[in-house]
Amino acid sequence: RKEVEQDPGPFNVPEGATVAFNCTYSNSASQSFFWYRQDCRKEPKLLMSVYSSGNEDGRFTAQLNRASQYISLLIRDSKLSDSATYLCVVSRSGGYQKVTFGIGTKLQVIP
Amino acid sequence: NAGVTQTPKFQVLKTGQSMTLQCAQDMNHNSMYWYRQDPGMGLRLIYYSASEGTTDKGEVPNGYNVSRLNKREFSLRLESAAPSQTSVYFCASLETGKLGEAFFGQGTRLTVV
């Protein structure tokens, strides 16, 4: 079983729609959780951290469910500029900062 | 405010040739990483360096060597390139104490023919 699993998509949604991605992780010792965004042929960039209490940044909401070992990302009122691949990232310490990336979920927002 | 600088951006090699990918960060991070990204595989860790003077293997180290020259620089060397090493390579660094908040270089698109 992969340490971090994501549905690769693609998710094709119309502008203005709400879309949600989930990501599951297998290691219960995982400590920190993030969503990264990667545009085509570009490097990944941090989108937002994910906290147990849930957190919101404008149209983006991230949540963590430790009991079920998954994190989610909700995007409201999708924009064309949201089209990208969203990477789920899980990290923990263990001699070094072990950072594991999911394969990413591709989102295509359609006019 | 350069962040993580990675060179070259593109490279084509013949099978058996060698090359070194350079990475430098100016954020005073202790930890640096080399990943490769292939379609359907996501980012896979090749080597990492938890601090200056130390390096360790990641998930897919075969065919690669690394050198942590100083705190700023972490290079990746392919001694004898193979077509299976055709990939996009990313260098990343992490802020000490902030698990997972990684900063990436722009990537190197390597093709081995």
Short mmCIF file of N, CA, C and O in Angstrom, two decimals, chain B:
data_model
loop_
_atom_site.label_atom_id
_atom_site.label_comp_id
_atom_site.label_asym_id
_atom_site.label_seq_id
_atom_site.Cartn_x
_atom_site.Cartn_y
_atom_site.Cartn_z
N ASN B 1 15.98 37.55 -3.70
CA ASN B 1 15.10 36.56 -3.07
C ASN B 1 14.96 35.35 -3.97
O ASN B 1 13.88 35.02 -4.44
N ALA B 2 16.08 34.64 -4.24
CA ALA B 2 16.07 33.59 -5.26
C ALA B 2 15.39 32.32 -4.77
O ALA B 2 14.77 31.63 -5.55
N GLY B 3 15.49 31.95 -3.49
CA GLY B 3 14.90 30.71 -3.02
C GLY B 3 15.79 29.53 -3.37
O GLY B 3 16.92 29.43 -2.92
N VAL B 4 15.28 28.63 -4.20
CA VAL B 4 16.02 27.45 -4.63
C VAL B 4 16.32 27.59 -6.12
O VAL B 4 15.40 27.75 -6.92
N THR B 5 17.60 27.56 -6.45
CA THR B 5 18.02 27.69 -7.84
C THR B 5 18.59 26.38 -8.32
O THR B 5 19.47 25.80 -7.69
N GLN B 6 18.09 25.93 -9.44
CA GLN B 6 18.45 24.62 -9.97
C GLN B 6 18.92 24.78 -11.40
O GLN B 6 18.27 25.48 -12.19
N THR B 7 20.04 24.16 -11.75
CA THR B 7 20.54 24.21 -13.12
C THR B 7 21.06 22.85 -13.55
O THR B 7 21.53 22.07 -12.72
N PRO B 8 20.97 22.52 -14.86
CA PRO B 8 20.32 23.30 -15.91
C PRO B 8 18.81 23.06 -15.90
O PRO B 8 18.33 22.22 -15.15
N LYS B 9 18.08 23.76 -16.74
CA LYS B 9 16.63 23.56 -16.84
C LYS B 9 16.31 22.43 -17.81
O LYS B 9 15.30 21.74 -17.65
N PHE B 10 17.12 22.26 -18.81
CA PHE B 10 16.91 21.20 -19.79
C PHE B 10 18.26 20.55 -20.10
O PHE B 10 19.28 21.22 -20.09
N GLN B 11 18.22 19.26 -20.38
CA GLN B 11 19.45 18.56 -20.76
C GLN B 11 19.09 17.30 -21.53
O GLN B 11 18.16 16.58 -21.16
N VAL B 12 19.84 17.08 -22.60
CA VAL B 12 19.73 15.83 -23.34
C VAL B 12 21.09 15.13 -23.26
O VAL B 12 22.12 15.74 -23.55
N LEU B 13 21.07 13.89 -22.85
CA LEU B 13 22.30 13.11 -22.73
C LEU B 13 22.20 11.86 -23.59
O LEU B 13 21.10 11.35 -23.82
N LYS B 14 23.34 11.39 -24.00
CA LYS B 14 23.40 10.08 -24.63
C LYS B 14 23.62 9.03 -23.54
O LYS B 14 24.24 9.32 -22.51
N THR B 15 23.13 7.86 -23.79
CA THR B 15 23.34 6.76 -22.85
C THR B 15 24.83 6.61 -22.53
O THR B 15 25.67 6.58 -23.45
N GLY B 16 25.13 6.54 -21.23
CA GLY B 16 26.51 6.38 -20.81
C GLY B 16 27.22 7.67 -20.45
O GLY B 16 28.26 7.64 -19.78
N GLN B 17 26.66 8.80 -20.86
CA GLN B 17 27.27 10.07 -20.50
C GLN B 17 27.00 10.38 -19.02
O GLN B 17 26.08 9.84 -18.41
N SER B 18 27.81 11.29 -18.50
CA SER B 18 27.61 11.70 -17.10
C SER B 18 27.27 13.18 -17.05
O SER B 18 27.54 13.93 -17.99
N MET B 19 26.64 13.57 -15.96
CA MET B 19 26.36 14.98 -15.75
C MET B 19 26.03 15.23 -14.29
O MET B 19 25.71 14.28 -13.55
N THR B 20 26.12 16.47 -13.90
CA THR B 20 25.79 16.88 -12.53
C THR B 20 24.72 17.95 -12.57
O THR B 20 24.85 18.94 -13.30
N LEU B 21 23.68 17.74 -11.78
CA LEU B 21 22.64 18.74 -11.61
C LEU B 21 22.98 19.54 -10.35
O LEU B 21 23.29 18.97 -9.30
N GLN B 22 22.91 20.85 -10.50
CA GLN B 22 23.29 21.73 -9.40
C GLN B 22 22.05 22.29 -8.72
O GLN B 22 21.05 22.58 -9.37
N CYS B 23 22.15 22.46 -7.41
CA CYS B 23 21.06 23.06 -6.64
C CYS B 23 21.65 23.92 -5.54
O CYS B 23 22.58 23.48 -4.84
N ALA B 24 21.11 25.11 -5.38
CA ALA B 24 21.55 25.99 -4.31
C ALA B 24 20.35 26.70 -3.72
O ALA B 24 19.42 27.09 -4.44
N GLN B 25 20.35 26.85 -2.40
CA GLN B 25 19.27 27.57 -1.72
C GLN B 25 19.88 28.66 -0.84
O GLN B 25 20.95 28.48 -0.26
N ASP B 26 19.14 29.76 -0.75
CA ASP B 26 19.64 30.89 0.01
C ASP B 26 18.76 31.17 1.23
O ASP B 26 18.71 32.30 1.72
N MET B 27 18.04 30.15 1.70
CA MET B 27 17.11 30.34 2.81
C MET B 27 17.65 29.78 4.13
O MET B 27 16.91 29.70 5.11
N ASN B 28 18.90 29.37 4.13
CA ASN B 28 19.56 28.84 5.33
C ASN B 28 18.88 27.57 5.86
O ASN B 28 18.87 27.30 7.06
N HIS B 29 18.31 26.78 4.94
CA HIS B 29 17.67 25.53 5.34
C HIS B 29 18.71 24.45 5.58
O HIS B 29 19.71 24.35 4.85
N ASN B 30 18.45 23.62 6.58
CA ASN B 30 19.35 22.49 6.84
C ASN B 30 19.11 21.34 5.88
O ASN B 30 20.03 20.68 5.43
N SER B 31 17.86 21.05 5.60
CA SER B 31 17.51 19.84 4.84
C SER B 31 17.34 20.14 3.35
O SER B 31 16.67 21.10 2.98
N MET B 32 17.94 19.30 2.55
CA MET B 32 17.79 19.42 1.10
C MET B 32 17.52 18.05 0.50
O MET B 32 17.96 17.03 1.03
N TYR B 33 16.81 18.05 -0.62
CA TYR B 33 16.31 16.81 -1.20
C TYR B 33 16.43 16.84 -2.71
O TYR B 33 16.33 17.89 -3.34
N TRP B 34 16.58 15.66 -3.29
CA TRP B 34 16.45 15.49 -4.74
C TRP B 34 15.32 14.51 -5.01
O TRP B 34 15.30 13.40 -4.47
N TYR B 35 14.39 14.94 -5.87
CA TYR B 35 13.28 14.09 -6.29
C TYR B 35 13.31 13.93 -7.80
O TYR B 35 13.81 14.77 -8.52
N ARG B 36 12.70 12.85 -8.26
CA ARG B 36 12.38 12.74 -9.67
C ARG B 36 10.88 12.57 -9.79
O ARG B 36 10.22 12.01 -8.90
N GLN B 37 10.33 13.09 -10.88
CA GLN B 37 8.89 13.03 -11.09
C GLN B 37 8.61 12.43 -12.45
O GLN B 37 9.07 12.95 -13.47
N ASP B 38 7.88 11.35 -12.45
CA ASP B 38 7.52 10.64 -13.67
C ASP B 38 6.02 10.53 -13.74
O ASP B 38 5.34 10.45 -12.71
N PRO B 39 5.46 10.49 -14.95
CA PRO B 39 3.99 10.40 -15.11
C PRO B 39 3.43 9.20 -14.35
O PRO B 39 3.94 8.09 -14.48
N GLY B 40 2.40 9.44 -13.56
CA GLY B 40 1.75 8.36 -12.83
C GLY B 40 2.49 7.87 -11.61
O GLY B 40 2.01 6.98 -10.91
N MET B 41 3.68 8.43 -11.35
CA MET B 41 4.50 7.96 -10.22
C MET B 41 4.61 9.00 -9.12
O MET B 41 5.03 8.70 -8.02
N GLY B 42 4.31 10.22 -9.43
CA GLY B 42 4.47 11.26 -8.42
C GLY B 42 5.94 11.58 -8.17
O GLY B 42 6.83 11.14 -8.91
N LEU B 43 6.18 12.29 -7.13
CA LEU B 43 7.54 12.67 -6.75
C LEU B 43 8.15 11.55 -5.92
O LEU B 43 7.60 11.16 -4.89
N ARG B 44 9.30 11.09 -6.34
CA ARG B 44 9.99 10.03 -5.61
C ARG B 44 11.35 10.53 -5.16
O ARG B 44 12.10 11.12 -5.94
N LEU B 45 11.66 10.25 -3.91
CA LEU B 45 12.89 10.75 -3.32
C LEU B 45 14.09 9.94 -3.77
O LEU B 45 14.12 8.71 -3.64
N ILE B 46 15.10 10.63 -4.28
CA ILE B 46 16.32 9.97 -4.73
C ILE B 46 17.34 9.93 -3.59
O ILE B 46 17.80 8.87 -3.17
N TYR B 47 17.70 11.11 -3.11
CA TYR B 47 18.63 11.27 -2.00
C TYR B 47 18.19 12.48 -1.20
O TYR B 47 17.52 13.37 -1.71
N TYR B 48 18.61 12.51 0.04
CA TYR B 48 18.37 13.67 0.86
C TYR B 48 19.61 13.96 1.71
O TYR B 48 20.48 13.11 1.87
N SER B 49 19.61 15.18 2.22
CA SER B 49 20.68 15.60 3.12
C SER B 49 20.04 16.33 4.28
O SER B 49 19.46 17.40 4.11
N ALA B 50 20.11 15.72 5.45
CA ALA B 50 19.45 16.32 6.63
C ALA B 50 20.24 17.52 7.15
O ALA B 50 19.65 18.39 7.81
N SER B 51 21.52 17.55 6.86
CA SER B 51 22.33 18.69 7.29
C SER B 51 23.63 18.68 6.50
O SER B 51 23.96 17.69 5.84
N GLU B 52 24.35 19.76 6.58
CA GLU B 52 25.63 19.86 5.89
C GLU B 52 26.53 18.70 6.32
O GLU B 52 26.64 18.39 7.49
N GLY B 53 27.11 18.04 5.32
CA GLY B 53 28.03 16.96 5.62
C GLY B 53 27.41 15.59 5.69
O GLY B 53 28.12 14.59 5.83
N THR B 54 26.09 15.50 5.60
CA THR B 54 25.43 14.20 5.65
C THR B 54 24.54 14.02 4.43
O THR B 54 23.88 14.96 3.98
N THR B 55 24.53 12.79 3.91
CA THR B 55 23.62 12.44 2.81
C THR B 55 23.13 11.02 3.02
O THR B 55 23.86 10.19 3.61
N ASP B 56 21.93 10.75 2.56
CA ASP B 56 21.36 9.41 2.70
C ASP B 56 20.48 9.07 1.51
O ASP B 56 19.95 9.97 0.84
N LYS B 57 20.35 7.77 1.29
CA LYS B 57 19.54 7.30 0.16
C LYS B 57 18.06 7.47 0.46
O LYS B 57 17.61 7.30 1.59
N GLY B 58 17.34 7.75 -0.62
CA GLY B 58 15.89 7.79 -0.54
C GLY B 58 15.30 6.54 -1.14
O GLY B 58 15.85 5.45 -1.02
N GLU B 59 14.20 6.71 -1.82
CA GLU B 59 13.44 5.58 -2.36
C GLU B 59 14.07 4.99 -3.62
O GLU B 59 14.02 3.78 -3.83
N VAL B 60 14.66 5.84 -4.47
CA VAL B 60 15.18 5.38 -5.77
C VAL B 60 16.60 5.89 -6.02
O VAL B 60 16.84 6.67 -6.94
N PRO B 61 17.59 5.46 -5.23
CA PRO B 61 18.94 6.03 -5.35
C PRO B 61 19.84 5.42 -6.43
O PRO B 61 20.86 6.01 -6.77
N ASN B 62 19.46 4.27 -6.96
CA ASN B 62 20.36 3.57 -7.87
C ASN B 62 20.65 4.38 -9.12
O ASN B 62 19.74 4.88 -9.77
N GLY B 63 21.94 4.49 -9.44
CA GLY B 63 22.37 5.23 -10.62
C GLY B 63 22.69 6.68 -10.35
O GLY B 63 23.05 7.41 -11.28
N TYR B 64 22.57 7.09 -9.10
CA TYR B 64 22.81 8.48 -8.72
C TYR B 64 23.80 8.57 -7.56
O TYR B 64 23.91 7.67 -6.74
N ASN B 65 24.49 9.71 -7.51
CA ASN B 65 25.29 10.07 -6.35
C ASN B 65 25.02 11.53 -6.02
O ASN B 65 24.61 12.30 -6.90
N VAL B 66 25.26 11.90 -4.78
CA VAL B 66 25.02 13.28 -4.38
C VAL B 66 26.20 13.79 -3.59
O VAL B 66 27.03 13.04 -3.09
N SER B 67 26.22 15.12 -3.48
CA SER B 67 27.25 15.77 -2.69
C SER B 67 26.66 17.01 -2.05
O SER B 67 26.09 17.86 -2.75
N ARG B 68 26.75 17.07 -0.72
CA ARG B 68 26.33 18.30 -0.02
C ARG B 68 27.58 19.12 0.20
O ARG B 68 28.32 18.94 1.16
N LEU B 69 27.82 20.02 -0.72
CA LEU B 69 29.08 20.75 -0.76
C LEU B 69 29.21 21.70 0.44
O LEU B 69 30.30 21.91 0.97
N ASN B 70 28.12 22.28 0.82
CA ASN B 70 28.06 23.19 1.98
C ASN B 70 26.59 23.32 2.31
O ASN B 70 25.75 22.61 1.74
N LYS B 71 26.25 24.22 3.21
CA LYS B 71 24.84 24.30 3.61
C LYS B 71 23.96 24.73 2.44
O LYS B 71 22.81 24.35 2.36
N ARG B 72 24.48 25.50 1.55
CA ARG B 72 23.69 26.05 0.45
C ARG B 72 23.49 25.09 -0.71
O ARG B 72 22.47 25.11 -1.37
N GLU B 73 24.48 24.25 -0.98
CA GLU B 73 24.52 23.53 -2.25
C GLU B 73 24.40 22.01 -2.09
O GLU B 73 25.04 21.41 -1.23
N PHE B 74 23.61 21.42 -2.96
CA PHE B 74 23.39 19.97 -2.94
C PHE B 74 23.30 19.52 -4.39
O PHE B 74 22.34 19.84 -5.08
N SER B 75 24.29 18.78 -4.85
CA SER B 75 24.33 18.40 -6.26
C SER B 75 23.99 16.92 -6.44
O SER B 75 24.20 16.09 -5.56
N LEU B 76 23.46 16.62 -7.62
CA LEU B 76 23.07 15.25 -7.99
C LEU B 76 23.85 14.86 -9.22
O LEU B 76 23.84 15.58 -10.22
N ARG B 77 24.52 13.71 -9.18
CA ARG B 77 25.35 13.29 -10.30
C ARG B 77 24.84 11.98 -10.87
O ARG B 77 24.54 11.04 -10.11
N LEU B 78 24.76 11.95 -12.19
CA LEU B 78 24.48 10.72 -12.92
C LEU B 78 25.81 10.29 -13.55
O LEU B 78 26.36 10.99 -14.40
N GLU B 79 26.36 9.19 -13.11
CA GLU B 79 27.68 8.76 -13.58
C GLU B 79 27.62 8.16 -14.98
O GLU B 79 28.51 8.38 -15.79
N SER B 80 26.59 7.41 -15.25
CA SER B 80 26.45 6.76 -16.56
C SER B 80 24.96 6.72 -16.88
O SER B 80 24.25 5.81 -16.48
N ALA B 81 24.51 7.76 -17.58
CA ALA B 81 23.07 7.94 -17.79
C ALA B 81 22.44 6.79 -18.56
O ALA B 81 23.05 6.24 -19.50
N ALA B 82 21.22 6.45 -18.17
CA ALA B 82 20.44 5.41 -18.84
C ALA B 82 19.09 5.98 -19.23
O ALA B 82 18.60 6.93 -18.59
N PRO B 83 18.46 5.44 -20.28
CA PRO B 83 17.14 5.95 -20.70
C PRO B 83 16.12 5.95 -19.57
O PRO B 83 15.23 6.81 -19.54
N SER B 84 16.23 5.03 -18.61
CA SER B 84 15.30 4.97 -17.49
C SER B 84 15.43 6.19 -16.56
O SER B 84 14.57 6.41 -15.70
N GLN B 85 16.49 6.95 -16.75
CA GLN B 85 16.67 8.15 -15.94
C GLN B 85 16.08 9.40 -16.62
O GLN B 85 16.20 10.49 -16.08
N THR B 86 15.45 9.20 -17.73
CA THR B 86 14.69 10.29 -18.35
C THR B 86 13.56 10.66 -17.41
O THR B 86 12.73 9.82 -17.06
N SER B 87 13.55 11.92 -16.99
CA SER B 87 12.59 12.33 -15.97
C SER B 87 12.70 13.83 -15.77
O SER B 87 13.52 14.51 -16.39
N VAL B 88 11.85 14.34 -14.88
CA VAL B 88 11.99 15.71 -14.41
C VAL B 88 12.53 15.64 -12.99
O VAL B 88 11.96 14.93 -12.14
N TYR B 89 13.61 16.34 -12.74
CA TYR B 89 14.28 16.31 -11.44
C TYR B 89 14.04 17.62 -10.70
O TYR B 89 14.17 18.71 -11.28
N PHE B 90 13.66 17.48 -9.44
CA PHE B 90 13.44 18.65 -8.60
C PHE B 90 14.32 18.59 -7.36
O PHE B 90 14.42 17.55 -6.70
N CYS B 91 14.92 19.71 -7.07
CA CYS B 91 15.63 19.89 -5.82
C CYS B 91 14.69 20.64 -4.88
O CYS B 91 13.89 21.49 -5.33
N ALA B 92 14.76 20.33 -3.60
CA ALA B 92 13.91 21.01 -2.64
C ALA B 92 14.68 21.23 -1.34
O ALA B 92 15.62 20.50 -1.03
N SER B 93 14.27 22.24 -0.62
CA SER B 93 14.84 22.45 0.71
C SER B 93 13.70 22.72 1.69
O SER B 93 12.61 23.16 1.30
N LEU B 94 13.95 22.38 2.94
CA LEU B 94 12.93 22.52 3.98
C LEU B 94 13.42 23.43 5.08
O LEU B 94 14.57 23.37 5.50
N GLU B 95 12.50 24.25 5.55
CA GLU B 95 12.79 25.10 6.69
C GLU B 95 12.84 24.25 7.94
O GLU B 95 11.93 23.47 8.21
N THR B 96 13.89 24.38 8.68
CA THR B 96 14.07 23.58 9.89
C THR B 96 12.91 23.76 10.84
O THR B 96 12.51 24.89 11.14
N GLY B 97 12.35 22.66 11.30
CA GLY B 97 11.27 22.73 12.27
C GLY B 97 9.89 22.85 11.66
O GLY B 97 8.90 22.79 12.36
N LYS B 98 9.82 23.01 10.35
CA LYS B 98 8.51 23.09 9.71
C LYS B 98 8.36 21.91 8.77
O LYS B 98 8.70 21.96 7.61
N LEU B 99 7.85 20.84 9.33
CA LEU B 99 7.75 19.60 8.57
C LEU B 99 6.93 19.79 7.31
O LEU B 99 5.78 20.19 7.36
N GLY B 100 7.56 19.45 6.18
CA GLY B 100 6.82 19.38 4.93
C GLY B 100 6.68 20.67 4.17
O GLY B 100 6.23 20.67 3.04
N GLU B 101 7.06 21.80 4.76
CA GLU B 101 6.91 23.06 4.02
C GLU B 101 8.13 23.22 3.12
O GLU B 101 9.07 23.95 3.43
N ALA B 102 8.12 22.52 2.00
CA ALA B 102 9.28 22.45 1.12
C ALA B 102 9.23 23.52 0.04
O ALA B 102 8.16 23.89 -0.44
N PHE B 103 10.39 23.98 -0.33
CA PHE B 103 10.54 24.95 -1.41
C PHE B 103 11.32 24.25 -2.53
O PHE B 103 12.35 23.64 -2.28
N PHE B 104 10.81 24.38 -3.73
CA PHE B 104 11.37 23.65 -4.86
C PHE B 104 12.09 24.55 -5.84
O PHE B 104 11.72 25.72 -6.02
N GLY B 105 13.10 23.97 -6.48
CA GLY B 105 13.68 24.59 -7.65
C GLY B 105 12.74 24.42 -8.84
O GLY B 105 11.72 23.74 -8.76
N GLN B 106 13.09 25.02 -9.95
CA GLN B 106 12.22 25.03 -11.12
C GLN B 106 12.24 23.72 -11.90
O GLN B 106 11.45 23.54 -12.81
N GLY B 107 13.14 22.83 -11.55
CA GLY B 107 13.17 21.52 -12.19
C GLY B 107 14.15 21.44 -13.34
O GLY B 107 14.47 22.45 -13.98
N THR B 108 14.61 20.23 -13.58
CA THR B 108 15.48 19.94 -14.73
C THR B 108 14.81 18.85 -15.54
O THR B 108 14.52 17.77 -15.01
N ARG B 109 14.56 19.15 -16.80
CA ARG B 109 13.97 18.13 -17.69
C ARG B 109 15.11 17.42 -18.39
O ARG B 109 15.77 18.00 -19.24
N LEU B 110 15.32 16.18 -18.01
CA LEU B 110 16.43 15.40 -18.54
C LEU B 110 15.91 14.31 -19.46
O LEU B 110 15.00 13.55 -19.10
N THR B 111 16.49 14.24 -20.65
CA THR B 111 16.18 13.18 -21.60
C THR B 111 17.46 12.42 -21.90
O THR B 111 18.47 13.03 -22.24
N VAL B 112 17.40 11.12 -21.76
CA VAL B 112 18.56 10.27 -22.07
C VAL B 112 18.20 9.42 -23.28
O VAL B 112 17.21 8.67 -23.26
N VAL B 113 18.98 9.59 -24.33
CA VAL B 113 18.66 8.89 -25.58
C VAL B 113 19.66 7.77 -25.86
O VAL B 113 20.74 7.73 -25.29
#
